[in-house]
Short mmCIF file of C-alpha atoms in Angstrom, two decimals:
data_model
loop_
_atom_site.label_atom_id
_atom_site.label_comp_id
_atom_site.label_asym_id
_atom_site.label_seq_id
_atom_site.Cartn_x
_atom_site.Cartn_y
_atom_site.Cartn_z
CA MET Y 1 102.18 99.14 57.44
CA LYS Y 2 98.94 97.74 58.43
CA LYS Y 3 95.51 99.99 57.36
CA HIS Y 4 92.77 97.46 58.43
CA ARG Y 5 89.05 98.64 56.67
CA MET Y 6 87.19 96.91 59.38
CA THR Y 7 85.09 99.61 60.44
CA HIS Y 8 81.73 96.80 61.98
CA ILE Y 9 81.09 93.09 62.16
CA ARG Y 10 78.28 92.68 59.34
CA GLN Y 11 77.36 89.04 57.87
CA THR Y 12 78.80 89.34 54.58
CA ALA Y 13 80.42 86.11 54.11
CA ALA Y 14 77.07 84.84 51.52
CA VAL Y 15 78.32 87.98 49.14
CA LEU Y 16 81.54 88.38 49.30
CA VAL Y 17 83.21 84.81 49.91
CA LEU Y 18 86.70 84.18 49.58
CA LEU Y 19 87.86 82.85 46.59
CA THR Y 20 88.84 78.93 45.26
CA SER Y 21 91.45 79.04 42.71
CA ALA Y 22 89.60 77.81 40.18
CA ALA Y 23 87.88 80.73 40.79
CA LEU Y 24 90.87 82.72 40.77
CA CYS Y 25 91.26 81.19 37.71
CA GLY Y 26 88.27 82.21 35.85
CA CYS Y 27 86.75 79.22 35.19
CA ALA Y 28 84.18 79.24 32.43
CA SER Y 29 81.22 78.16 35.40
CA ASP Y 30 82.03 81.64 37.03
CA LYS Y 31 81.77 83.99 34.11
CA GLY Y 32 78.56 86.26 33.37
CA VAL Y 33 76.60 86.77 30.20
CA ASN Y 34 79.35 89.38 29.52
CA GLY Y 35 82.52 87.70 30.84
CA GLN Y 36 83.93 88.30 34.44
CA VAL Y 37 86.37 90.52 36.18
CA ILE Y 38 88.71 89.83 39.04
CA VAL Y 39 89.10 92.84 41.96
CA TYR Y 40 91.70 92.54 45.30
CA ASN Y 41 90.07 94.95 47.24
CA TRP Y 42 90.28 95.13 51.66
CA GLY Y 43 88.13 93.18 53.80
CA GLU Y 44 84.86 95.06 54.58
CA TYR Y 45 85.83 97.88 52.17
CA ILE Y 46 82.83 97.53 50.19
CA ASP Y 47 78.63 97.39 50.14
CA PRO Y 48 78.56 93.98 49.07
CA GLU Y 49 75.14 95.50 47.77
CA THR Y 50 77.16 97.66 45.16
CA ILE Y 51 78.58 94.39 43.58
CA ARG Y 52 75.39 92.09 43.03
CA MET Y 53 73.68 95.53 41.15
CA PHE Y 54 77.02 96.04 39.56
CA GLU Y 55 76.37 92.33 38.30
CA GLU Y 56 72.52 92.28 37.30
CA GLU Y 57 73.49 95.92 35.55
CA SER Y 58 76.20 94.99 33.71
CA GLY Y 59 75.68 91.21 33.30
CA ILE Y 60 79.62 90.66 34.40
CA LYS Y 61 80.23 87.91 36.71
CA VAL Y 62 82.76 89.60 39.57
CA ILE Y 63 85.12 87.21 41.33
CA TYR Y 64 86.20 89.24 44.39
CA ASP Y 65 89.25 88.65 46.82
CA GLU Y 66 90.20 90.51 49.74
CA PHE Y 67 93.80 91.35 51.33
CA GLU Y 68 95.00 92.51 55.08
CA THR Y 69 97.27 94.71 54.14
CA ASN Y 70 99.38 96.80 51.41
CA GLU Y 71 102.35 94.02 52.29
CA SER Y 72 100.25 90.78 51.56
CA MET Y 73 98.64 92.52 48.48
CA TYR Y 74 101.73 93.12 47.00
CA PRO Y 75 103.59 89.82 46.46
CA LYS Y 76 100.33 88.39 45.61
CA VAL Y 77 100.25 90.25 42.42
CA GLU Y 78 103.20 90.75 41.64
CA SER Y 79 103.63 86.70 41.31
CA GLY Y 80 100.84 86.72 38.47
CA ALA Y 81 99.46 83.89 40.10
CA VAL Y 82 96.26 85.17 40.18
CA ALA Y 83 95.38 87.05 37.45
CA TYR Y 84 93.38 90.20 38.84
CA ASP Y 85 92.11 92.72 36.74
CA ILE Y 86 91.77 95.89 39.49
CA ALA Y 87 93.43 96.39 43.05
CA CYS Y 88 92.91 99.22 45.56
CA PRO Y 89 95.61 99.67 47.05
CA SER Y 90 97.07 102.74 49.21
CA ASP Y 91 99.36 106.13 47.93
CA TYR Y 92 103.23 104.49 48.61
CA MET Y 93 102.13 101.31 47.35
CA ILE Y 94 100.70 102.57 44.23
CA SER Y 95 103.92 104.16 43.78
CA ARG Y 96 106.22 100.98 44.33
CA MET Y 97 103.50 99.44 41.21
CA ILE Y 98 104.23 102.17 39.05
CA GLN Y 99 108.12 101.96 39.60
CA ASN Y 100 108.34 98.29 38.92
CA GLY Y 101 105.30 98.48 35.77
CA MET Y 102 102.56 96.32 37.12
CA LEU Y 103 99.69 99.27 35.99
CA SER Y 104 97.99 99.82 33.00
CA GLU Y 105 97.37 103.88 32.43
CA ILE Y 106 93.50 104.65 32.74
CA ASP Y 107 91.76 105.18 30.19
CA TYR Y 108 89.31 108.23 31.21
CA ASP Y 109 87.20 108.57 28.49
CA LYS Y 110 86.01 104.87 29.24
CA ILE Y 111 85.56 105.81 33.20
CA PRO Y 112 83.85 109.25 32.36
CA ASN Y 113 82.38 108.89 35.99
CA ALA Y 114 85.85 109.23 37.62
CA LYS Y 115 86.67 112.29 35.46
CA LYS Y 116 82.47 113.90 36.21
CA ASN Y 117 82.70 113.63 40.21
CA ILE Y 118 86.01 112.61 41.39
CA GLY Y 119 86.86 116.08 43.14
CA ALA Y 120 90.13 118.02 41.41
CA GLN Y 121 91.21 118.06 45.11
CA TYR Y 122 91.93 114.31 45.64
CA TYR Y 123 93.20 113.81 41.81
CA GLU Y 124 96.06 116.69 43.22
CA GLN Y 125 96.73 114.83 45.86
CA SER Y 126 97.75 111.61 44.64
CA ARG Y 127 100.11 112.90 42.41
CA GLY Y 128 102.12 112.24 44.95
CA PHE Y 129 102.12 108.81 44.32
CA ASP Y 130 101.28 109.32 40.81
CA PRO Y 131 102.49 112.49 39.54
CA GLU Y 132 100.61 112.61 35.93
CA ASN Y 133 97.66 111.05 37.41
CA LYS Y 134 98.08 107.72 34.86
CA TYR Y 135 96.92 105.25 37.15
CA ALA Y 136 94.98 105.42 40.37
CA VAL Y 137 91.16 106.69 40.54
CA PRO Y 138 90.47 107.80 44.14
CA TYR Y 139 88.17 105.37 46.28
CA CYS Y 140 88.62 106.78 49.40
CA TRP Y 141 90.18 109.18 52.28
CA GLY Y 142 91.13 110.08 55.57
CA THR Y 143 93.71 111.03 58.04
CA VAL Y 144 95.29 109.27 61.13
CA GLY Y 145 94.73 111.57 63.97
CA ILE Y 146 93.88 111.42 68.21
CA LEU Y 147 90.70 109.95 69.49
CA TYR Y 148 90.37 111.25 73.46
CA ASN Y 149 87.60 110.60 76.01
CA LYS Y 150 86.90 114.02 77.29
CA THR Y 151 85.27 112.08 80.10
CA MET Y 152 88.60 110.89 80.45
CA VAL Y 153 91.29 113.31 80.09
CA GLU Y 154 91.76 116.64 82.23
CA GLU Y 155 92.15 119.06 79.10
CA PRO Y 156 91.55 119.03 75.40
CA ILE Y 157 94.16 116.61 73.94
CA THR Y 158 95.28 118.49 69.97
CA ARG Y 159 99.02 117.41 70.19
CA TRP Y 160 100.94 114.19 69.46
CA ALA Y 161 103.03 115.19 72.46
CA GLN Y 162 100.00 114.40 74.85
CA LEU Y 163 100.81 110.95 74.00
CA TRP Y 164 103.96 111.07 76.19
CA ASP Y 165 102.17 113.10 79.25
CA GLU Y 166 102.60 110.64 82.44
CA LYS Y 167 99.18 111.61 83.90
CA TYR Y 168 97.72 109.29 81.22
CA ALA Y 169 99.77 106.46 81.56
CA ASP Y 170 97.98 102.84 80.68
CA ASN Y 171 95.46 104.59 78.91
CA ILE Y 172 97.29 105.12 75.66
CA LEU Y 173 96.16 103.25 72.61
CA MET Y 174 98.96 103.46 69.63
CA GLN Y 175 98.49 101.78 66.78
CA ASP Y 176 100.79 98.37 66.05
CA SER Y 177 102.24 99.10 62.96
CA VAL Y 178 106.10 100.70 61.55
CA ARG Y 179 105.57 103.44 59.68
CA ASP Y 180 101.84 104.65 61.79
CA ALA Y 181 103.78 104.60 64.58
CA PHE Y 182 106.60 106.34 63.58
CA MET Y 183 104.29 108.91 61.79
CA VAL Y 184 103.86 110.08 65.24
CA ALA Y 185 107.12 110.52 66.96
CA GLU Y 186 107.85 111.62 63.12
CA LYS Y 187 105.77 114.34 63.25
CA ARG Y 188 106.30 115.37 67.40
CA ASN Y 189 110.02 115.90 66.78
CA GLY Y 190 109.42 118.06 63.15
CA TYR Y 191 110.33 115.72 60.98
CA SER Y 192 108.95 113.97 57.14
CA MET Y 193 107.05 111.30 58.04
CA ASN Y 194 108.87 109.85 54.69
CA THR Y 195 112.32 110.40 56.44
CA LEU Y 196 115.34 108.48 55.99
CA ASP Y 197 117.73 110.52 57.49
CA ALA Y 198 119.47 108.01 60.16
CA GLU Y 199 119.79 110.88 63.58
CA GLU Y 200 115.99 111.51 62.82
CA LEU Y 201 115.11 108.04 62.96
CA GLU Y 202 117.19 107.09 65.79
CA ALA Y 203 115.73 110.16 67.52
CA SER Y 204 112.23 108.63 66.85
CA LYS Y 205 113.24 105.67 67.46
CA ASN Y 206 114.09 106.42 70.68
CA LEU Y 207 111.49 108.85 71.23
CA LEU Y 208 109.04 105.23 71.35
CA ILE Y 209 110.38 103.92 73.56
CA SER Y 210 110.77 106.23 76.08
CA GLN Y 211 106.75 106.26 75.47
CA LYS Y 212 106.33 102.31 75.92
CA PRO Y 213 105.93 102.48 79.90
CA LEU Y 214 102.93 104.61 79.11
CA VAL Y 215 100.82 102.78 76.06
CA GLN Y 216 98.31 100.18 77.20
CA ALA Y 217 98.58 98.34 74.21
CA TYR Y 218 99.75 98.50 70.30
CA VAL Y 219 96.60 97.54 68.37
CA VAL Y 220 94.78 97.72 64.61
CA ASP Y 221 91.24 97.01 64.69
CA GLN Y 222 91.36 96.67 68.84
CA VAL Y 223 91.26 101.01 69.52
CA ARG Y 224 87.67 100.97 67.93
CA ASP Y 225 86.47 99.06 70.64
CA LYS Y 226 88.51 100.10 73.68
CA MET Y 227 87.63 103.28 72.40
CA ILE Y 228 83.73 102.98 72.81
CA GLY Y 229 83.78 100.73 75.57
CA GLY Y 230 86.26 103.16 77.57
CA GLU Y 231 88.49 101.36 78.15
CA ALA Y 232 91.17 103.99 77.30
CA ALA Y 233 91.60 107.68 77.24
CA ILE Y 234 93.51 108.33 74.33
CA GLY Y 235 93.99 106.17 71.02
CA VAL Y 236 95.55 106.82 67.89
CA ILE Y 237 92.87 105.98 65.15
CA TYR Y 238 91.85 106.24 61.06
CA SER Y 239 89.39 108.90 60.30
CA GLY Y 240 86.43 106.92 59.25
CA GLU Y 241 87.07 104.26 62.27
CA ALA Y 242 86.69 108.17 64.68
CA ILE Y 243 83.29 108.44 62.34
CA TYR Y 244 81.73 104.89 63.93
CA THR Y 245 83.13 104.78 67.19
CA GLN Y 246 81.31 109.30 67.38
CA LYS Y 247 78.21 107.69 66.89
CA GLU Y 248 78.58 104.44 69.34
CA ASN Y 249 79.83 106.56 72.33
CA PRO Y 250 79.56 110.38 72.17
CA ASP Y 251 81.94 111.42 74.73
CA LEU Y 252 84.65 110.93 72.29
CA VAL Y 253 86.61 113.37 69.73
CA TYR Y 254 89.08 113.22 67.50
CA VAL Y 255 91.68 115.63 66.59
CA ILE Y 256 94.31 115.90 63.12
CA PRO Y 257 97.25 116.95 65.63
CA GLU Y 258 98.76 119.96 65.52
CA GLU Y 259 101.73 119.11 65.00
CA GLY Y 260 100.95 117.34 61.43
CA THR Y 261 100.37 113.65 59.73
CA ASN Y 262 99.19 111.33 57.45
CA VAL Y 263 96.71 111.97 54.94
CA TRP Y 264 96.29 109.15 52.91
CA ILE Y 265 94.56 107.86 49.71
CA ASP Y 266 93.59 104.41 48.60
CA SER Y 267 92.55 104.16 44.63
CA TRP Y 268 91.85 102.36 41.91
CA VAL Y 269 93.90 100.88 39.59
CA ILE Y 270 93.78 97.84 36.84
CA LEU Y 271 97.13 95.49 36.55
CA LYS Y 272 99.28 95.58 33.62
CA ASN Y 273 98.79 92.28 32.50
CA ALA Y 274 94.58 92.76 32.99
CA PRO Y 275 92.66 90.12 31.49
CA ASN Y 276 89.69 91.63 31.44
CA LYS Y 277 90.37 94.89 30.94
CA GLU Y 278 87.20 96.42 29.64
CA ASN Y 279 85.06 95.11 32.26
CA ALA Y 280 87.63 96.42 34.62
CA GLU Y 281 87.20 99.71 33.42
CA LYS Y 282 83.54 99.37 33.51
CA PHE Y 283 84.00 98.33 37.29
CA ILE Y 284 85.86 101.49 37.91
CA ASP Y 285 83.33 103.60 36.17
CA PHE Y 286 79.98 102.10 37.71
CA MET Y 287 81.79 102.58 41.52
CA CYS Y 288 82.26 106.34 41.23
CA ARG Y 289 78.91 106.59 40.07
CA GLU Y 290 77.49 109.26 43.14
CA ASP Y 291 74.86 106.33 43.78
CA ILE Y 292 76.97 103.62 44.27
CA ALA Y 293 79.71 106.16 46.02
CA LEU Y 294 77.03 106.78 48.30
CA MET Y 295 76.25 103.59 48.63
CA ASN Y 296 79.82 102.66 49.96
CA PHE Y 297 80.68 105.28 51.88
CA GLU Y 298 77.26 104.32 54.04
CA TYR Y 299 78.92 101.32 54.54
CA ILE Y 300 82.57 101.84 55.14
CA THR Y 301 82.76 105.24 56.84
CA TYR Y 302 85.35 105.90 54.96
CA SER Y 303 85.52 109.64 53.60
CA THR Y 304 84.35 109.47 49.72
CA PRO Y 305 86.86 111.48 47.21
CA ASN Y 306 83.22 111.86 44.92
CA VAL Y 307 82.08 115.22 45.55
CA ALA Y 308 78.80 114.37 43.70
CA ALA Y 309 78.16 111.54 46.24
CA ARG Y 310 78.97 113.86 49.16
CA GLU Y 311 76.11 116.23 47.51
CA LEU Y 312 73.77 113.80 48.39
CA ILE Y 313 74.62 112.59 52.12
CA GLU Y 314 71.30 113.67 53.66
CA GLU Y 315 72.20 113.68 57.13
CA GLU Y 316 73.65 117.13 57.36
CA ASP Y 317 76.03 116.70 60.55
CA ILE Y 318 77.77 114.01 58.16
CA LYS Y 319 78.00 116.21 54.86
CA ASN Y 320 79.97 119.03 56.92
CA SER Y 321 81.59 116.31 59.37
CA GLU Y 322 84.98 117.76 60.38
CA ILE Y 323 86.09 114.61 61.01
CA ALA Y 324 85.21 112.83 57.44
CA PHE Y 325 84.93 115.65 55.19
CA PRO Y 326 87.98 118.72 56.62
CA ASP Y 327 89.16 121.49 55.26
CA LEU Y 328 92.56 120.26 54.83
CA SER Y 329 93.94 123.95 54.30
CA GLN Y 330 93.53 124.71 57.74
CA TYR Y 331 96.44 122.23 58.94
CA ASP Y 332 100.06 122.13 59.05
CA ASN Y 333 102.41 119.70 57.71
CA LEU Y 334 100.66 117.03 56.52
CA GLU Y 335 101.60 114.32 54.02
CA THR Y 336 101.36 111.28 52.02
CA TYR Y 337 103.53 108.46 52.49
CA VAL Y 338 106.13 107.70 49.88
CA TYR Y 339 107.36 104.48 49.07
CA LEU Y 340 110.84 104.07 50.30
CA GLY Y 341 112.61 101.38 48.82
CA GLU Y 342 112.76 98.11 49.81
CA ASP Y 343 116.18 99.10 51.87
CA GLY Y 344 113.79 102.29 53.73
CA ASP Y 345 111.62 99.11 54.17
CA TYR Y 346 114.04 97.60 56.02
CA LEU Y 347 115.53 100.12 58.01
CA TYR Y 348 112.09 100.84 59.55
CA ASN Y 349 111.00 97.46 60.23
CA GLU Y 350 114.69 96.39 62.18
CA LEU Y 351 113.68 100.46 64.10
CA TRP Y 352 110.41 99.21 64.68
CA LYS Y 353 112.03 95.79 65.91
CA GLU Y 354 114.21 97.92 68.55
CA VAL Y 355 111.10 99.65 69.48
CA LYS Y 356 108.67 96.21 70.35
CA ALA Y 357 111.81 94.58 71.75
CA TYR Y 358 112.53 97.45 74.69
#
């Protein structure tokens, strides 16, 4: 599954420069007065100013690296070629890392802001992949839903099934992601998005194949720009992206489909052999501080699990946004992705190849 966290094109290269191998090895010249911490995070998934503030307040040098997908992050961490202290994987990948003994248990006494500011419901949701909340501190969360242009559709779009309506042929954007694409079909069929049932997977594959003639494109980041520009009527999108698109085009509407969807969480984790564990704890605690969490929320527009930060949001329409902070108790059939094992990953990928090749 791909999750690109690129909400705006920003000039951040001067602050977040991709690291050389020498920097990642922790050369002495890269260390601050109190040492360093090596962080591995999604692209465009943090306000660079918060890193500068942490370095200034703590005296700890942040060595920062970025990844594009969970799948590209995992082998780099597993190999140990780079001694990362902190990473920010998604739910199902955290489950895989726990299973493979790659993570260090969180000492919440050393991260008091995580105990104080992160809402209990987000720790409860995290138990789907971190059963005892031992390894992951929630950083951002959201849903996958439908974004539609109300001037380009004949009725409100409320169901995944409407993405198979022939009157919207060549006006539908699907996610170019195996798990997200299959999730749409699985939810339409009433299945779990974590199913490994052969008949259910075959039916979902065939449903996606039947939809292909109606799909304008399979996209990732492009869904945002195409929907803003009125190039398509309906698109599958992450909720954080939807917040941004609505600011740019007020004709766009985001909905969580009636059949259910994916609720995801990305979390800070500390690697098992982190060379700078104490500094890692200080970094995570800093990122859980309410003013810092607010800065990151405003920068990346993905929902924050930091309830203290939410209280600081000045714009009432954002603080009470049903996109950013939906009442999930009002929806049925919500699930979090779980790691399906190597055999499960292989099966989904093979079926996705059949869909794309048809």
